[in-house]
């Protein structure tokens, strides 16, 4: 293990600064290529994870919105809108994630489905195995139609 690889395990911040300096100086033979490649790949995975997390939170609140109309809240609406904004930013900054949306969406839905069951105390079977929402609906700021006014509904007058 070279000095660079040892620094990677002992002082990550120092290692990153050293690697950046070596790259900028064109000293490619001195770069810790294996660990650097791993870190670059990890950064890409982090962006995909961030998008999946946004989708999970949107789907979680859409499921609750759908299944518990009497409990709709401003908080649910705000969570849906905030995470749609976050997802749009991730996609804007990382357009190559767009082709991965179907797979990320499918995983996010399975996570949201289980979480919705836990949060609502409804059986997981109450939530369909496949998402009742499309990717497009999930990211559409105008979906569902009653999102803007739905949180104002009284618990005494649930939407049917």
mmCIF file of C-alpha atoms in Angstrom:
data_model
loop_
_atom_site.group_PDB
_atom_site.id
_atom_site.type_symbol
_atom_site.label_atom_id
_atom_site.label_comp_id
_atom_site.label_asym_id
_atom_site.label_seq_id
_atom_site.Cartn_x
_atom_site.Cartn_y
_atom_site.Cartn_z
ATOM 1 C CA UNK A 1 0.000 0.000 0.000
ATOM 2 C CA UNK A 2 1.469 3.350 -1.038
ATOM 3 C CA UNK A 3 1.496 6.543 0.954
ATOM 4 C CA UNK A 4 -1.651 7.745 -0.832
ATOM 5 C CA UNK A 5 -3.607 4.598 0.000
ATOM 6 C CA UNK A 6 -2.544 4.799 3.653
ATOM 7 C CA UNK A 7 -3.647 8.438 3.849
ATOM 8 C CA UNK A 8 -6.994 7.425 2.389
ATOM 9 C CA UNK A 9 -7.713 5.272 5.418
ATOM 10 C CA UNK A 10 -6.177 7.579 8.024
ATOM 11 C CA UNK A 11 -7.165 11.105 6.961
ATOM 12 C CA UNK A 12 -9.818 11.170 4.270
ATOM 13 C CA UNK A 13 -10.022 14.954 4.046
ATOM 14 C CA UNK A 14 -6.252 15.261 3.738
ATOM 15 C CA UNK A 15 -6.277 12.499 1.123
ATOM 16 C CA UNK A 16 -8.928 14.304 -0.964
ATOM 17 C CA UNK A 17 -6.932 17.527 -0.902
ATOM 18 C CA UNK A 18 -3.744 15.726 -1.867
ATOM 19 C CA UNK A 19 -5.458 13.910 -4.739
ATOM 20 C CA UNK A 20 -6.955 17.144 -6.052
ATOM 21 C CA UNK A 21 -3.525 18.787 -5.921
ATOM 22 C CA UNK A 22 -1.899 15.885 -7.761
ATOM 23 C CA UNK A 23 -4.563 15.967 -10.460
ATOM 24 C CA UNK A 24 -4.273 19.722 -10.911
ATOM 25 C CA UNK A 25 -0.485 19.438 -11.127
ATOM 26 C CA UNK A 26 -0.797 16.714 -13.769
ATOM 27 C CA UNK A 27 1.035 14.182 -11.575
ATOM 28 C CA UNK A 28 -1.224 11.333 -12.645
ATOM 29 C CA UNK A 29 1.302 8.611 -11.820
ATOM 30 C CA UNK A 30 1.184 9.678 -8.155
ATOM 31 C CA UNK A 31 -2.612 9.638 -7.872
ATOM 32 C CA UNK A 32 -4.250 6.911 -5.759
ATOM 33 C CA UNK A 33 -6.240 5.775 -8.802
ATOM 34 C CA UNK A 34 -8.022 2.802 -7.231
ATOM 35 C CA UNK A 35 -9.426 4.692 -4.267
ATOM 36 C CA UNK A 36 -10.089 7.794 -6.354
ATOM 37 C CA UNK A 37 -12.133 5.778 -8.872
ATOM 38 C CA UNK A 38 -14.069 4.209 -5.997
ATOM 39 C CA UNK A 39 -14.854 7.631 -4.530
ATOM 40 C CA UNK A 40 -16.000 9.003 -7.884
ATOM 41 C CA UNK A 41 -18.342 6.035 -8.350
ATOM 42 C CA UNK A 42 -19.607 6.523 -4.803
ATOM 43 C CA UNK A 43 -20.424 10.158 -5.556
ATOM 44 C CA UNK A 44 -22.553 9.021 -8.506
ATOM 45 C CA UNK A 45 -24.356 6.464 -6.355
ATOM 46 C CA UNK A 46 -25.034 9.186 -3.790
ATOM 47 C CA UNK A 47 -26.860 11.252 -6.399
ATOM 48 C CA UNK A 48 -28.969 8.240 -7.403
ATOM 49 C CA UNK A 49 -29.685 7.565 -3.716
ATOM 50 C CA UNK A 50 -30.715 11.190 -3.268
ATOM 51 C CA UNK A 51 -33.188 10.935 -6.143
ATOM 52 C CA UNK A 52 -34.600 7.646 -4.833
ATOM 53 C CA UNK A 53 -35.059 9.249 -1.416
ATOM 54 C CA UNK A 54 -36.978 12.159 -2.951
ATOM 55 C CA UNK A 55 -39.205 9.727 -4.852
ATOM 56 C CA UNK A 56 -39.776 7.644 -1.706
ATOM 57 C CA UNK A 57 -40.917 10.654 0.282
ATOM 58 C CA UNK A 58 -43.219 11.898 -2.481
ATOM 59 C CA UNK A 59 -44.747 8.446 -2.882
ATOM 60 C CA UNK A 60 -45.121 7.978 0.874
ATOM 61 C CA UNK A 61 -47.144 11.165 1.173
ATOM 62 C CA UNK A 62 -49.156 10.489 -1.993
ATOM 63 C CA UNK A 63 -50.107 7.083 -0.596
ATOM 64 C CA UNK A 64 -51.196 8.621 2.702
ATOM 65 C CA UNK A 65 -53.028 11.366 0.765
ATOM 66 C CA UNK A 66 -54.890 8.700 -1.170
ATOM 67 C CA UNK A 67 -55.643 6.320 1.705
ATOM 68 C CA UNK A 68 -56.381 8.785 4.503
ATOM 69 C CA UNK A 69 -58.203 11.783 3.019
ATOM 70 C CA UNK A 70 -59.581 12.801 6.414
ATOM 71 C CA UNK A 71 -56.040 13.203 7.760
ATOM 72 C CA UNK A 72 -54.606 15.295 4.938
ATOM 73 C CA UNK A 73 -52.418 18.077 6.188
ATOM 74 C CA UNK A 74 -50.410 21.052 5.105
ATOM 75 C CA UNK A 75 -47.337 19.107 6.220
ATOM 76 C CA UNK A 76 -48.064 16.278 3.752
ATOM 77 C CA UNK A 77 -48.646 18.774 0.948
ATOM 78 C CA UNK A 78 -45.460 20.657 1.779
ATOM 79 C CA UNK A 79 -43.462 17.420 1.909
ATOM 80 C CA UNK A 80 -44.726 16.409 -1.532
ATOM 81 C CA UNK A 81 -43.923 19.812 -3.006
ATOM 82 C CA UNK A 82 -40.507 20.096 -1.330
ATOM 83 C CA UNK A 83 -39.390 16.658 -2.484
ATOM 84 C CA UNK A 84 -40.646 17.326 -6.025
ATOM 85 C CA UNK A 85 -38.490 20.452 -6.055
ATOM 86 C CA UNK A 86 -35.535 18.439 -4.713
ATOM 87 C CA UNK A 87 -36.031 15.685 -7.305
ATOM 88 C CA UNK A 88 -36.185 18.270 -10.090
ATOM 89 C CA UNK A 89 -32.894 19.763 -8.900
ATOM 90 C CA UNK A 90 -31.194 16.360 -8.746
ATOM 91 C CA UNK A 91 -32.369 15.571 -12.286
ATOM 92 C CA UNK A 92 -31.347 19.008 -13.532
ATOM 93 C CA UNK A 93 -27.864 18.561 -12.083
ATOM 94 C CA UNK A 94 -27.628 14.901 -13.159
ATOM 95 C CA UNK A 95 -29.545 14.397 -16.431
ATOM 96 C CA UNK A 96 -27.920 10.985 -16.934
ATOM 97 C CA UNK A 97 -30.088 9.734 -14.046
ATOM 98 C CA UNK A 98 -33.225 10.160 -16.190
ATOM 99 C CA UNK A 99 -32.916 6.716 -17.836
ATOM 100 C CA UNK A 100 -32.535 5.210 -14.352
ATOM 101 C CA UNK A 101 -35.808 6.758 -13.138
ATOM 102 C CA UNK A 102 -37.969 3.628 -13.691
ATOM 103 C CA UNK A 103 -35.687 1.426 -11.563
ATOM 104 C CA UNK A 104 -35.227 4.078 -8.870
ATOM 105 C CA UNK A 105 -38.984 4.694 -8.858
ATOM 106 C CA UNK A 106 -39.798 0.992 -8.463
ATOM 107 C CA UNK A 107 -37.452 0.658 -5.475
ATOM 108 C CA UNK A 108 -38.709 3.918 -3.971
ATOM 109 C CA UNK A 109 -42.309 2.727 -4.242
ATOM 110 C CA UNK A 110 -41.587 -0.523 -2.407
ATOM 111 C CA UNK A 111 -39.936 1.418 0.409
ATOM 112 C CA UNK A 112 -42.751 3.989 0.505
ATOM 113 C CA UNK A 113 -45.397 1.253 0.529
ATOM 114 C CA UNK A 114 -43.926 -0.391 3.630
ATOM 115 C CA UNK A 115 -43.380 2.955 5.327
ATOM 116 C CA UNK A 116 -46.952 4.077 4.554
ATOM 117 C CA UNK A 117 -48.295 0.892 6.117
ATOM 118 C CA UNK A 118 -46.256 1.521 9.276
ATOM 119 C CA UNK A 119 -47.221 5.197 9.501
ATOM 120 C CA UNK A 120 -50.934 4.655 8.874
ATOM 121 C CA UNK A 121 -51.319 1.404 10.816
ATOM 122 C CA UNK A 122 -52.958 -0.039 7.712
ATOM 123 C CA UNK A 123 -51.991 -3.493 6.466
ATOM 124 C CA UNK A 124 -49.328 -3.362 3.761
ATOM 125 C CA UNK A 125 -51.717 -5.303 1.505
ATOM 126 C CA UNK A 126 -53.971 -2.216 1.476
ATOM 127 C CA UNK A 127 -51.329 -0.606 -0.741
ATOM 128 C CA UNK A 128 -50.995 -2.119 -4.205
ATOM 129 C CA UNK A 129 -47.804 -4.016 -4.972
ATOM 130 C CA UNK A 130 -47.239 -1.815 -8.013
ATOM 131 C CA UNK A 131 -47.416 1.938 -7.741
ATOM 132 C CA UNK A 132 -50.837 3.430 -8.479
ATOM 133 C CA UNK A 133 -48.938 6.517 -9.664
ATOM 134 C CA UNK A 134 -46.713 6.909 -12.686
ATOM 135 C CA UNK A 135 -43.280 8.517 -12.553
ATOM 136 C CA UNK A 136 -44.761 11.485 -14.398
ATOM 137 C CA UNK A 137 -47.608 11.897 -11.893
ATOM 138 C CA UNK A 138 -45.225 11.560 -8.986
ATOM 139 C CA UNK A 139 -43.071 14.412 -10.278
ATOM 140 C CA UNK A 140 -45.970 16.560 -11.577
ATOM 141 C CA UNK A 141 -46.548 19.612 -9.328
ATOM 142 C CA UNK A 142 -50.228 19.672 -10.353
ATOM 143 C CA UNK A 143 -50.911 16.071 -9.288
ATOM 144 C CA UNK A 144 -53.209 15.199 -7.655
ATOM 145 C CA UNK A 145 -55.752 17.809 -8.670
ATOM 146 C CA UNK A 146 -56.762 18.501 -5.066
ATOM 147 C CA UNK A 147 -53.250 18.845 -3.648
ATOM 148 C CA UNK A 148 -53.461 22.605 -3.236
ATOM 149 C CA UNK A 149 -56.803 22.648 -1.462
ATOM 150 C CA UNK A 150 -56.907 19.116 -0.040
ATOM 151 C CA UNK A 151 -55.121 19.978 3.193
ATOM 152 C CA UNK A 152 -57.860 22.478 4.081
ATOM 153 C CA UNK A 153 -60.482 19.776 4.234
ATOM 154 C CA UNK A 154 -61.934 19.157 7.657
ATOM 155 C CA UNK A 155 -61.591 15.695 9.123
ATOM 156 C CA UNK A 156 -65.379 15.776 9.434
ATOM 157 C CA UNK A 157 -65.769 16.065 5.667
ATOM 158 C CA UNK A 158 -63.453 13.517 4.074
ATOM 159 C CA UNK A 159 -63.186 13.485 0.300
ATOM 160 C CA UNK A 160 -64.883 10.473 -1.268
#
